[in-house]
């Protein structure tokens, strides 16, 4: 090194007098420190630019050994026949910290929204569970009576049938509770290769708790099967639940036959699309103007965060979410997800 600016001295904790004359690799962590001279030789012989004139984020090392992120750009010049390099560095530590804080906050917010959605579902859940639990009690009581005065094979068969039914109902109650618990459980962002159709169907099941006779139909395009998607399953399910619950709220404001359709299909070669269509009154003009903005609601007891959170989730998947009114009647909300936007993060 021939020169070391005062700002560089503050950044690295080295005095210029200690460092001038040393090899630049002193400021890099291994393995770059070890390989640095090789990189330079390679550039000088091949002229192939890896970093020079391009700039990129790298890790630097302070005098005390601490590693920190920097944006580095390198320029080159010739002075009296000698080739010189100048490095410009920007310390990205605070930038990174705030980036992480924003990501944490976002995750907290998404978590919070999940809890509040579940709060609403909890009341309907109690009602929904009541039915299978009463059925279990009834079947068990009847079986006890049957077994008590068992006389024929026929009665034994009926007893077994009741016991099967009772076990089936208990299983159903268990499944409802389990799916809710998995959904609400605190979880870190987890991108994995997932079967989108399964995830959507499971979410629709949760969303349809307590919707009674409102038919919700999921259509999967068998001709063009949807491949596995690199996604955070719980968060994508959260989006589906928001959209389906909104569709249910919308159709319920009207008399007549209710219809909610969910369609999953490929979208071009590298993405998939999930559409939620309803035959409700459609999106009002007032709400449409700020559709995905927080606290935008037309419902007397609405909070107006469902769509905003859904947008945050889909954006973090590098996807797109939109809503519009259908030609004849009702609204359509859809989101598009790239198949492998986070694949690199998973494999790294
Ligand atoms: P909330 O459900 O608490 O109002 P959302 O962010 O989920 O919050 O929705 C915002 C608003 O968007 C709703 O209040 C409603 O006016 C409108 N909206 C969402 N989905 C539909 C739909 N399927 N049909 C008509 N309007 C809808």
Coordinates of C-alpha atoms and ligand atoms in Angstrom, one line a residue:
X1 CA 0.0 0.0 0.0
X2 CA 1.3 3.4 -1.0
X3 CA -1.4 5.6 0.6
X4 CA -4.1 5.1 3.3
X5 CA -6.6 7.9 3.8
X6 CA -7.6 9.3 7.3
X7 CA -11.1 7.8 6.7
X8 CA -9.6 4.4 6.0
X9 CA -7.5 4.7 9.2
X10 CA -10.7 5.3 11.2
X11 CA -12.5 2.5 9.4
X12 CA -9.8 -0.2 9.9
X13 CA -8.1 1.1 13.1
X14 CA -4.7 1.0 11.4
X15 CA -2.4 4.1 11.4
X16 CA -1.1 5.1 7.9
X17 CA 2.4 4.8 9.1
X18 CA 1.8 1.1 10.3
X19 CA 0.3 0.0 7.1
X20 CA 2.0 1.8 4.2
X21 CA 4.4 -0.6 2.6
X22 CA 2.3 -3.6 3.7
X23 CA 0.3 -5.9 1.4
X24 CA -3.4 -4.9 0.9
X25 CA -4.3 -8.5 1.8
X26 CA -3.9 -7.4 5.5
X27 CA -7.3 -5.8 5.2
X28 CA -9.1 -9.0 3.9
X29 CA -10.3 -12.1 5.7
X30 CA -9.0 -15.5 4.5
X31 CA -9.3 -17.1 2.0
X32 CA -9.2 -13.8 0.0
X33 CA -6.1 -12.6 1.9
X34 CA -4.2 -15.7 0.9
X35 CA -5.4 -15.6 -2.7
X36 CA -5.2 -11.9 -3.3
X37 CA -1.8 -11.7 -5.0
X38 CA -3.0 -14.5 -7.3
X39 CA -6.1 -12.5 -8.2
X40 CA -3.9 -9.5 -9.1
X41 CA -1.5 -11.5 -11.2
X42 CA -4.5 -13.0 -13.0
X43 CA -5.9 -9.5 -13.8
X44 CA -2.5 -8.2 -14.9
X45 CA -1.9 -11.2 -17.3
X46 CA -5.4 -11.8 -18.6
X47 CA -6.9 -8.3 -18.2
X48 CA -10.1 -10.0 -17.1
X49 CA -12.0 -7.8 -14.7
X50 CA -13.4 -9.4 -11.6
X51 CA -13.8 -6.3 -9.4
X52 CA -11.9 -3.5 -11.1
X53 CA -14.3 -0.8 -12.4
X54 CA -17.3 -2.9 -11.4
X55 CA -17.5 -2.6 -7.6
X56 CA -19.2 -5.1 -5.3
X57 CA -19.9 -6.0 -1.7
X58 CA -17.1 -7.7 0.1
X59 CA -16.0 -8.4 3.7
X60 CA -13.1 -6.5 5.1
X61 CA -11.1 -7.0 8.3
X62 CA -10.2 -4.4 10.9
X63 CA -6.9 -4.3 12.8
X64 CA -8.5 -6.1 15.8
X65 CA -9.7 -8.9 13.5
X66 CA -13.4 -7.8 13.3
X67 CA -15.0 -8.5 9.9
X68 CA -17.4 -6.0 8.5
X69 CA -19.3 -5.6 5.2
X70 CA -18.1 -2.9 2.7
X71 CA -18.9 -1.8 -0.8
X72 CA -15.6 -1.8 -2.7
X73 CA -14.8 -0.3 -6.0
X74 CA -11.4 -0.4 -7.5
X75 CA -9.9 2.0 -10.0
X76 CA -6.6 1.6 -11.9
X77 CA -4.2 4.1 -13.3
X78 CA -0.6 4.2 -14.6
X79 CA 1.9 6.6 -13.1
X80 CA 5.4 6.8 -14.6
X81 CA 5.0 3.4 -16.2
X82 CA 3.9 1.8 -12.9
X83 CA 0.4 0.3 -12.6
X84 CA -1.5 1.6 -9.5
X85 CA -4.8 0.6 -8.0
X86 CA -7.1 2.7 -5.9
X87 CA -9.7 1.2 -3.6
X88 CA -12.8 3.1 -2.5
X89 CA -14.7 1.6 0.4
X90 CA -18.0 2.3 2.0
X91 CA -18.7 0.8 5.4
X92 CA -22.0 -1.0 5.2
X93 CA -22.3 -2.1 8.8
X94 CA -25.1 0.3 9.9
X95 CA -26.8 -0.3 6.5
X96 CA -26.8 -4.0 7.2
X97 CA -28.0 -3.6 10.8
X98 CA -31.0 -1.5 9.7
X99 CA -31.7 -3.9 6.9
X100 CA -31.8 -6.7 9.5
X101 CA -34.0 -4.7 11.8
X102 CA -36.5 -4.0 9.1
X103 CA -36.6 -7.7 8.2
X104 CA -37.2 -8.6 11.9
X105 CA -39.9 -6.0 12.2
X106 CA -41.6 -7.2 9.1
X107 CA -41.5 -10.8 10.4
X108 CA -43.0 -9.6 13.7
X109 CA -45.8 -7.8 11.8
X110 CA -46.6 -10.8 9.7
X111 CA -46.7 -12.9 12.9
X112 CA -49.0 -10.4 14.6
X113 CA -51.4 -10.4 11.7
X114 CA -51.4 -14.2 11.8
X115 CA -52.4 -14.1 15.5
X116 CA -55.1 -11.6 14.9
X117 CA -56.6 -13.6 12.0
X118 CA -56.6 -16.6 14.3
X119 CA -58.3 -14.6 17.1
X120 CA -61.2 -14.2 14.8
X121 CA -61.1 -17.8 13.9
X122 CA -60.9 -19.0 17.5
X123 CA -64.6 -18.2 18.2
X124 CA -65.8 -20.0 15.1
X125 CA -63.4 -22.8 16.0
X126 CA -65.0 -23.4 19.4
X127 CA -68.3 -23.8 17.6
X128 CA -66.9 -26.0 14.8
X129 CA -65.2 -28.4 17.3
X130 CA -68.4 -28.7 19.3
X131 CA -70.0 -30.8 16.6
X132 CA -67.4 -33.6 16.2
X133 CA -66.9 -33.7 20.0
X134 CA -70.7 -34.1 20.6
X135 CA -70.7 -36.8 18.0
X136 CA -67.9 -38.6 19.7
X137 CA -69.7 -38.5 23.0
X138 CA -73.0 -39.8 21.5
X139 CA -71.3 -42.7 19.6
X140 CA -69.4 -43.7 22.7
X141 CA -72.5 -43.7 24.9
X142 CA -74.5 -45.7 22.3
X143 CA -71.6 -48.2 22.0
X144 CA -71.5 -48.7 25.8
X145 CA -75.2 -49.5 25.8
X146 CA -74.8 -51.9 22.9
X147 CA -71.9 -53.7 24.4
X148 CA -73.7 -53.9 27.7
X149 CA -76.5 -55.9 26.3
X150 CA -74.8 -57.5 23.3
X151 CA -76.8 -60.4 22.0
X152 CA -76.0 -61.0 18.3
X153 CA -73.2 -60.6 15.8
X154 CA -75.3 -57.9 14.2
X155 CA -75.1 -55.8 17.3
X156 CA -71.4 -56.4 17.6
X157 CA -70.9 -55.1 14.1
X158 CA -72.9 -52.0 14.8
X159 CA -70.8 -51.4 17.9
X160 CA -67.6 -51.6 15.9
X161 CA -69.0 -49.3 13.3
X162 CA -69.9 -46.7 16.0
X163 CA -66.4 -47.0 17.5
X164 CA -64.9 -46.4 14.0
X165 CA -67.1 -43.3 13.6
X166 CA -66.2 -42.0 17.0
X167 CA -62.5 -42.4 16.3
X168 CA -63.0 -40.7 12.9
X169 CA -64.7 -37.7 14.5
X170 CA -61.9 -37.4 17.2
X171 CA -59.3 -37.4 14.4
X172 CA -61.2 -34.6 12.6
X173 CA -61.3 -32.5 15.7
X174 CA -57.5 -33.1 16.2
X175 CA -56.7 -32.1 12.6
X176 CA -58.6 -28.8 12.9
X177 CA -56.6 -28.0 16.1
X178 CA -53.3 -29.1 14.7
X179 CA -53.6 -27.1 11.5
X180 CA -54.4 -24.0 13.5
X181 CA -51.5 -24.6 15.9
X182 CA -48.9 -25.0 13.1
X183 CA -50.2 -21.9 11.4
X184 CA -50.0 -19.7 14.5
X185 CA -46.7 -21.1 15.9
X186 CA -43.9 -18.6 15.8
X187 CA -41.6 -19.3 13.0
X188 CA -38.6 -17.9 11.3
X189 CA -38.6 -17.2 7.6
X190 CA -38.2 -20.5 6.0
X191 CA -37.8 -20.9 2.3
X192 CA -38.1 -24.4 1.1
X193 CA -39.2 -26.3 -2.0
X194 CA -42.9 -26.9 -1.4
X195 CA -45.9 -28.3 -3.2
X196 CA -48.1 -25.2 -3.8
X197 CA -51.3 -27.1 -4.4
X198 CA -51.1 -28.9 -1.0
X199 CA -50.2 -25.7 0.8
X200 CA -53.2 -23.8 -0.9
X201 CA -55.7 -26.7 -0.2
X202 CA -54.6 -26.8 3.5
X203 CA -54.9 -23.0 3.8
X204 CA -58.4 -23.1 2.2
X205 CA -59.4 -25.7 4.8
X206 CA -58.3 -23.3 7.6
X207 CA -60.0 -20.4 5.9
X208 CA -63.3 -22.2 5.5
X209 CA -63.6 -22.9 9.2
X210 CA -67.0 -21.6 10.2
X211 CA -68.1 -20.5 6.8
X212 CA -71.0 -23.0 6.9
X213 CA -72.6 -23.6 3.5
X214 CA -70.4 -21.2 1.5
X215 CA -69.0 -23.4 -1.2
X216 CA -65.2 -22.9 -1.8
X217 CA -63.9 -24.7 -4.8
X218 CA -60.2 -25.3 -5.6
X219 CA -59.4 -25.9 -9.3
X220 CA -56.1 -27.3 -10.3
X221 CA -55.1 -27.4 -13.9
X222 CA -54.2 -31.0 -14.4
X223 CA -52.9 -30.3 -18.0
X224 CA -50.1 -28.1 -16.8
X225 CA -49.0 -29.3 -13.4
X226 CA -47.6 -26.8 -11.1
X227 CA -44.0 -27.6 -10.1
X228 CA -42.7 -27.3 -6.5
X229 CA -42.1 -23.7 -5.5
X230 CA -39.3 -22.2 -3.5
X231 CA -41.3 -20.4 -0.8
X232 CA -42.2 -19.8 2.9
X233 CA -45.2 -22.2 3.2
X234 CA -46.8 -20.6 6.2
X235 CA -46.6 -17.1 4.8
X236 CA -48.0 -18.1 1.5
X237 CA -50.8 -19.9 3.3
X238 CA -51.4 -16.7 5.3
X239 CA -51.9 -14.8 2.0
X240 CA -54.4 -17.5 0.8
X241 CA -56.3 -17.3 4.1
X242 CA -56.5 -13.5 3.8
X243 CA -57.8 -13.6 0.3
X244 CA -60.3 -16.4 0.9
X245 CA -61.6 -14.8 4.2
X246 CA -62.1 -11.5 2.3
X247 CA -63.9 -13.4 -0.5
X248 CA -66.2 -15.0 2.1
X249 CA -66.8 -11.6 3.8
X250 CA -67.7 -10.2 0.4
X251 CA -70.2 -12.9 -0.8
X252 CA -71.8 -12.9 2.6
X253 CA -73.0 -9.3 2.2
X254 CA -75.3 -10.5 -0.5
X255 CA -78.3 -12.8 -0.9
X256 CA -78.3 -15.6 -3.4
X257 CA -75.9 -18.3 -4.4
X258 CA -72.4 -17.8 -3.1
X259 CA -69.4 -19.0 -5.2
X260 CA -65.7 -18.8 -4.4
X261 CA -63.2 -20.3 -6.8
X262 CA -59.5 -20.7 -6.3
X263 CA -57.5 -21.5 -9.4
X264 CA -53.9 -22.6 -9.4
X265 CA -51.9 -22.8 -12.6
X266 CA -48.6 -22.1 -14.3
X267 CA -47.9 -18.6 -15.5
X268 CA -45.4 -18.6 -18.3
X269 CA -42.4 -20.9 -17.8
X270 CA -40.9 -19.5 -14.6
X271 CA -43.9 -18.6 -12.4
X272 CA -47.2 -19.8 -11.1
X273 CA -50.5 -17.9 -10.5
X274 CA -53.0 -18.4 -7.7
X275 CA -56.4 -16.7 -8.3
X276 CA -59.2 -16.2 -5.9
X277 CA -62.5 -15.3 -7.5
X278 CA -65.8 -14.5 -5.9
X279 CA -69.3 -13.4 -6.9
X280 CA -69.7 -10.7 -4.2
X281 CA -70.3 -7.0 -4.7
X282 CA -66.8 -6.3 -5.9
X283 CA -64.2 -3.8 -4.6
X284 CA -65.6 -0.3 -3.9
X285 CA -64.1 2.6 -5.7
X286 CA -63.0 4.2 -2.5
X287 CA -61.0 1.1 -1.4
X288 CA -59.7 0.4 -4.8
X289 CA -57.7 3.6 -4.9
X290 CA -55.5 2.4 -2.0
X291 CA -56.1 -1.3 -2.2
X292 CA -52.9 -2.7 -0.7
X293 CA -52.2 0.2 1.7
X294 CA -52.6 -0.5 5.4
X295 CA -55.7 0.5 7.4
X296 CA -57.8 0.7 4.2
X297 CA -61.0 -1.0 5.1
X298 CA -64.7 -0.9 4.2
X299 CA -65.8 -3.3 6.9
X300 CA -67.4 -2.0 10.1
X301 CA -65.1 -4.2 12.2
X302 CA -62.2 -4.4 9.7
X303 CA -58.7 -3.5 10.5
X304 CA -57.5 -3.2 6.9
X305 CA -54.1 -4.9 7.2
X306 CA -54.8 -8.2 5.5
X307 CA -54.0 -7.1 2.0
X308 CA -51.1 -4.9 3.1
X309 CA -49.5 -7.9 4.9
X310 CA -50.2 -10.1 1.9
X311 CA -48.4 -7.6 -0.4
X312 CA -45.4 -7.6 2.0
X313 CA -45.2 -11.4 1.9
X314 CA -45.6 -11.7 -1.9
X315 CA -43.0 -9.0 -2.4
X316 CA -40.5 -10.8 -0.2
X317 CA -41.0 -13.7 -2.5
X318 CA -40.2 -11.5 -5.5
X319 CA -43.8 -12.0 -6.7
X320 CA -46.7 -9.8 -7.5
X321 CA -50.2 -9.5 -6.1
X322 CA -53.2 -7.6 -7.5
X323 CA -56.9 -7.2 -7.1
X324 CA -59.6 -6.0 -9.6
X325 CA -63.3 -6.3 -10.3
X326 CA -64.5 -9.0 -12.6
X327 CA -66.4 -8.1 -15.7
X328 CA -69.8 -9.2 -14.6
X329 CA -69.9 -9.4 -10.9
X330 CA -67.5 -9.9 -8.0
X331 CA -63.8 -9.5 -7.4
X332 CA -60.7 -11.3 -8.4
X333 CA -57.4 -11.3 -6.4
X334 CA -54.4 -13.1 -7.7
X335 CA -50.7 -13.5 -6.9
X336 CA -47.9 -14.6 -9.1
X337 CA -44.8 -16.4 -7.6
X338 CA -41.6 -17.1 -9.4
X339 CA -40.7 -20.7 -9.1
X340 CA -37.2 -20.4 -7.8
X341 CA -36.6 -16.8 -6.7
X342 CA -35.0 -17.8 -3.4
X343 CA -33.3 -21.0 -4.6
X344 CA -29.8 -19.6 -4.3
X345 CA -30.5 -18.7 -0.6
X346 CA -31.5 -22.2 0.1
X347 CA -28.5 -23.8 -1.5
X348 CA -26.0 -21.4 0.0
Ligands
LIG1 P1 -60.0 -6.0 6.2 O1 -60.5 -7.3 5.7 O2 -59.7 -5.9 7.6 O3 -60.9 -4.8 5.7 P2 -58.0 -6.2 4.1 O4 -56.7 -5.5 3.9 O5 -58.0 -7.7 4.0 O6 -58.6 -5.7 5.5 O7 -59.0 -5.7 3.0 C1 -59.1 -4.3 2.7 C2 -60.4 -4.0 2.0 O8 -60.4 -4.5 0.6 C3 -61.7 -4.6 2.5 O9 -62.2 -3.9 3.6 C4 -62.6 -4.6 1.3 O10 -63.2 -3.3 1.2 C5 -61.7 -4.8 0.2 N1 -61.7 -6.2 -0.3 C6 -60.8 -7.1 -0.1 N2 -61.2 -8.3 -0.7 C7 -62.3 -8.0 -1.3 C8 -63.2 -8.8 -2.1 N3 -63.0 -10.1 -2.4 N4 -64.3 -8.2 -2.6 C9 -64.6 -6.9 -2.4 N5 -63.8 -6.1 -1.6 C10 -62.7 -6.7 -1.1

